[in-house]
Amino acid sequence: MKKVRSMRRCLVFALACLMVSAPGLAAPLKPAPLRYPARFGALKFPQQFPAGTRLTITQWSHFVPRYDQWFDRYAQDWGQANNVKVTVNHINLADLSSSLSSAIAAGKGSTLYEMVAPPPAFIQGLQPLDDVNAAAQAAFGETNPVCAHSSYLPIKKMWYGFCHGWVPDPGDYRIAMWRKAGYPRGPATYDDLYRGGVKVYQAAGVPVGVGMSPEIDSEFFIRSLIWSFGGSIQDARDHVVFDSPQVIAAVEYMARLYKAAETPEVFTWNAASNNQGFVAGSLSYIQNSISFYRTAQEVSPEVAADTGFRPGLKGPGGKALQTAHVYAIYVMPKYVADGDEKQAAKKFMLDLVANYSNATYNSALYDFPAFARTVPQLTAKGGWLDDDPFGSKPADKLTVLRDAEAWTGWLGYPGYANPAVSQVYEQHLLSAMMAEVAQGKQTPRQAVKQTAAQIEKIFEKWRKAGYLGGG
Amino acid sequence: MNEEAGASGPPARAGLADDERRLGWLMLGPALLYIGGFVGVPFVLAVLLSFSDATVGDPHIHRLVGLVNYRRAIAQPQFWTALGNSLWITFLTLLALAVLATALSELLARPFRLKRLVQTLIILPWAMPVSLAAVAWLWLLDSTFSPLDWLFRRIHLLGPGGWFGPGLHFYYLGRTGLAIASIVTVNVWRMLPLATLIVLAGRMSIPRELFDQAQIDGAGFFRVLLRISIPALMPVLTVALLFAALMVFGDMATVALLTRGGPGTATQVLPYWAFLQGINGGDLSGGAAVALFMLPVLAGVAIAALRLAYRSQQS
């Protein structure tokens, strides 16, 4: 009997050792069960809201369709649990700004809008969400820097949004093409991208797919390039520093890359074009989130198998920084006056974070949490990124995203997003500048000088209005 | 008899129908209300916004800042590019419309087989939902999947050994000239039914005897066209073109759907630049100022169109 007991103890000990030494086995590989706590830090909520409480949310149609299906179910479940009538409107991401703008002008609209890029230009029409952010930080730890720099305006000392998630924007390459070009693990630097991209283009006629079109992917790539070359639009104190040798070098690089390894299609793209081109096998490298890869896994498995991911490419000085692809930021316009509606909205945002492992899982690992602690399954050793539950081959294909936070910047980098930075982004000044140089209409120096002057004017206006620091 | 009846019965009361002045105002009322509400108020608001410091976050007019927004607008190189492009694209569209609407009206004025089918095809762009049309054009002009490119490759105009070089695509929206041509083509496609109908109405009102006389005198097609049709059509053609100019110069839909101002700034136009700055960029007052720069052109064209329409009605 003693022998049996001792054997059982040994077995339990061995199992425990195994679980400790192989965290993959011990990691909670499923999303946590849904929960709706009544308290987050200093914010307390009722178990049930008064009858008749309503909550309307307008947000984008997610690039991963299964997320919307989950979210709509979740919102209804949350509504039932909290006695709130929830309505969710999904709209095209390109219509978010104009929808929010119309709602603020009319003083009427949804309770919450989920923006996909920082919306500081709307700050005068938005309610401060300082309490929600403080409650989330108390309950879940520090906000990820990408999110914090995209929802807080230091000069007003105001959290104008609540950023619950963000999306990494890795480099994506066709493994077979780049292997033949001598880069079996894809490009690691911008120099590799040029040399390897030219080789692939000359050998297979397949161009590099980084755009110069007035759309988000091009704007994001251009910022990544400029940052990695050591330049930026503004410094940490909202001073314009665009006209610099680093930015000129980045523009020269882009023009060279276009002439040697791209075609005029890069001027014509919309947000979906480089994904489509990559999946169709007509582009060798793009910078994009993993949504296209998830689509490819379903419709074109051979392309998905031949897709590799790279972290931020290193510039001449070794710096690597890429933008986030999406910033999931809830804002509440000032016209929302009903106390119960406001409280319900705040609880909805905080509950979503509390249940973020479900959001990340149901976005097929597209949405990364603003509060890393809420989704330990994602980056744990042996977790979802190491062993993709959505069928990557090999299973650790997405491991490269584990340290994405280290190489991800935000729109106002190295400072905070502000109305001026947002306007520069929305008016597509950088993609236009790159395209003018690539087409030979301006020299890099002229184009940078002219764009810097335009940026200065925009900054000057917002600075006078009191929305920028420095001066 | 009437006098008798009038004398014997009670005096007839003058009703509303007899008061031309009041009746006129009453009948004009709905139109005035519509114009006041949907044109006048937004216009005044736009003017006030352009002199204010309003933003999308606070679209109310708290403070007037004079001409600051106008000065800032003209200091932007993209403003001048957009103004130039707006004028150039409008001119090219009108030129193409003038030729095509005249040609089509000449065609439709004559009897021929399948005339009804041709008429239907010409009207079709009007019947087509805008969203469907946009998808169709984007597909036709796609940089990678354009069926036009496929067709040109099949007939050896594109591709290795082709007339237009070894490239497999034209990149319609990626080259400055082709991008402008694409926008003009879509504009013409949208406007041609209206212009053709207006010009055709004018063409049908030219007395038949003039053409018979010319035929007896032995005049050929082009002589008849240049000496009879076009001079007679000129007033109505001008009205059609001026209306088209109003619609093209103030339109941002085609550019927003096709090129979003690219490549670079090659197809940026004033209305879209105003939208980007005012709505997406958050600078509502700046956007209003840019948009109001279109006013002199639009007002001038509108006045000319109305005068011509009035004159042709008089004659």
PDB file of C-alpha atoms in Angstrom, chain A residues 97-98 101 104-105 121-122 124-125 213-214 263-265 267-270 280 282 423 426-429 432 435-436 439 441 450 454 457 461-462, chain B residues 55-59 69 72 75 77-78 143-145 171 173-176 259-260 262-266 273 276-277 279-283 285-286:
ATOM      1  CA  SER A  97     -14.053  59.814 -39.010  1.00  0.00           C
ATOM      2  CA  SER A  98     -16.928  61.252 -41.031  1.00  0.00           C
ATOM      3  CA  SER A 101     -17.761  64.127 -37.138  1.00  0.00           C
ATOM      4  CA  ILE A 104     -20.680  65.510 -32.935  1.00  0.00           C
ATOM      5  CA  ALA A 105     -22.035  68.204 -35.267  1.00  0.00           C
ATOM      6  CA  ALA A 121      -8.642  66.082 -33.604  1.00  0.00           C
ATOM      7  CA  PHE A 122     -12.047  65.333 -32.091  1.00  0.00           C
ATOM      8  CA  GLN A 124     -13.171  69.075 -28.039  1.00  0.00           C
ATOM      9  CA  GLY A 125     -16.224  66.952 -28.740  1.00  0.00           C
ATOM     10  CA  SER A 213      -0.726  55.626 -52.240  1.00  0.00           C
ATOM     11  CA  PRO A 214      -3.102  57.741 -50.152  1.00  0.00           C
ATOM     12  CA  THR A 263       5.760  49.209 -60.486  1.00  0.00           C
ATOM     13  CA  PRO A 264       3.320  52.164 -60.741  1.00  0.00           C
ATOM     14  CA  GLU A 265       0.643  50.043 -59.077  1.00  0.00           C
ATOM     15  CA  PHE A 267       0.486  54.621 -56.411  1.00  0.00           C
ATOM     16  CA  THR A 268      -2.978  53.191 -56.957  1.00  0.00           C
ATOM     17  CA  TRP A 269      -3.576  51.005 -53.954  1.00  0.00           C
ATOM     18  CA  ASN A 270      -6.354  51.026 -51.429  1.00  0.00           C
ATOM     19  CA  ALA A 280      -2.230  36.378 -55.730  1.00  0.00           C
ATOM     20  CA  SER A 282       2.254  39.093 -57.513  1.00  0.00           C
ATOM     21  CA  GLN A 423      -4.232  65.798 -39.658  1.00  0.00           C
ATOM     22  CA  GLU A 426      -5.443  61.996 -42.687  1.00  0.00           C
ATOM     23  CA  GLN A 427      -4.339  64.355 -45.482  1.00  0.00           C
ATOM     24  CA  HIS A 428      -1.838  61.752 -46.753  1.00  0.00           C
ATOM     25  CA  LEU A 429       0.985  64.263 -46.951  1.00  0.00           C
ATOM     26  CA  ALA A 432       2.048  62.172 -51.658  1.00  0.00           C
ATOM     27  CA  ALA A 435       5.133  59.522 -54.782  1.00  0.00           C
ATOM     28  CA  GLU A 436       6.215  62.921 -56.125  1.00  0.00           C
ATOM     29  CA  GLN A 439       7.862  59.817 -60.122  1.00  0.00           C
ATOM     30  CA  LYS A 441       8.594  65.354 -60.092  1.00  0.00           C
ATOM     31  CA  GLN A 450       7.911  71.465 -49.001  1.00  0.00           C
ATOM     32  CA  GLN A 454       3.003  72.141 -44.838  1.00  0.00           C
ATOM     33  CA  LYS A 457       1.485  75.221 -40.911  1.00  0.00           C
ATOM     34  CA  LYS A 461      -2.752  76.155 -36.243  1.00  0.00           C
ATOM     35  CA  TRP A 462      -3.254  73.487 -33.575  1.00  0.00           C
TER      36      TRP A 462
ATOM     37  CA  THR B  55     -12.853  71.979 -35.672  1.00  0.00           C
ATOM     38  CA  VAL B  56     -14.654  68.665 -36.099  1.00  0.00           C
ATOM     39  CA  GLY B  57     -14.523  68.258 -32.332  1.00  0.00           C
ATOM     40  CA  ASP B  58     -16.229  71.605 -31.780  1.00  0.00           C
ATOM     41  CA  PRO B  59     -18.055  72.625 -34.948  1.00  0.00           C
ATOM     42  CA  ASN B  69      -7.954  80.159 -43.050  1.00  0.00           C
ATOM     43  CA  ARG B  72      -3.353  79.292 -44.888  1.00  0.00           C
ATOM     44  CA  ALA B  75      -0.029  78.914 -48.780  1.00  0.00           C
ATOM     45  CA  PRO B  77       1.169  73.905 -52.621  1.00  0.00           C
ATOM     46  CA  GLN B  78      -1.430  71.127 -52.690  1.00  0.00           C
ATOM     47  CA  SER B 143      -3.643  47.754 -61.538  1.00  0.00           C
ATOM     48  CA  THR B 144      -3.321  43.952 -61.394  1.00  0.00           C
ATOM     49  CA  PHE B 145      -6.654  42.378 -62.287  1.00  0.00           C
ATOM     50  CA  TYR B 171      -1.540  50.868 -64.444  1.00  0.00           C
ATOM     51  CA  LEU B 173      -4.585  54.846 -62.013  1.00  0.00           C
ATOM     52  CA  GLY B 174      -0.836  54.790 -61.340  1.00  0.00           C
ATOM     53  CA  ARG B 175       0.406  57.034 -64.150  1.00  0.00           C
ATOM     54  CA  THR B 176      -0.419  60.723 -64.172  1.00  0.00           C
ATOM     55  CA  THR B 259      -7.496  57.649 -57.130  1.00  0.00           C
ATOM     56  CA  ARG B 260      -7.976  59.511 -53.824  1.00  0.00           C
ATOM     57  CA  GLY B 262      -2.959  60.051 -56.507  1.00  0.00           C
ATOM     58  CA  PRO B 263      -0.548  59.210 -57.971  1.00  0.00           C
ATOM     59  CA  GLY B 264       1.116  61.682 -55.617  1.00  0.00           C
ATOM     60  CA  THR B 265      -1.042  64.773 -56.029  1.00  0.00           C
ATOM     61  CA  ALA B 266      -1.657  64.285 -59.747  1.00  0.00           C
ATOM     62  CA  TRP B 273      -8.847  68.307 -50.676  1.00  0.00           C
ATOM     63  CA  LEU B 276      -9.619  65.591 -46.391  1.00  0.00           C
ATOM     64  CA  GLN B 277      -8.670  68.762 -44.560  1.00  0.00           C
ATOM     65  CA  ILE B 279     -13.599  66.282 -42.146  1.00  0.00           C
ATOM     66  CA  ASN B 280     -10.890  63.617 -41.987  1.00  0.00           C
ATOM     67  CA  GLY B 281      -8.149  66.029 -40.913  1.00  0.00           C
ATOM     68  CA  GLY B 282     -10.331  67.718 -38.294  1.00  0.00           C
ATOM     69  CA  ASP B 283      -9.678  71.282 -39.522  1.00  0.00           C
ATOM     70  CA  SER B 285     -12.749  75.875 -40.777  1.00  0.00           C
ATOM     71  CA  GLY B 286      -9.722  75.273 -43.026  1.00  0.00           C
TER      72      GLY B 286
END
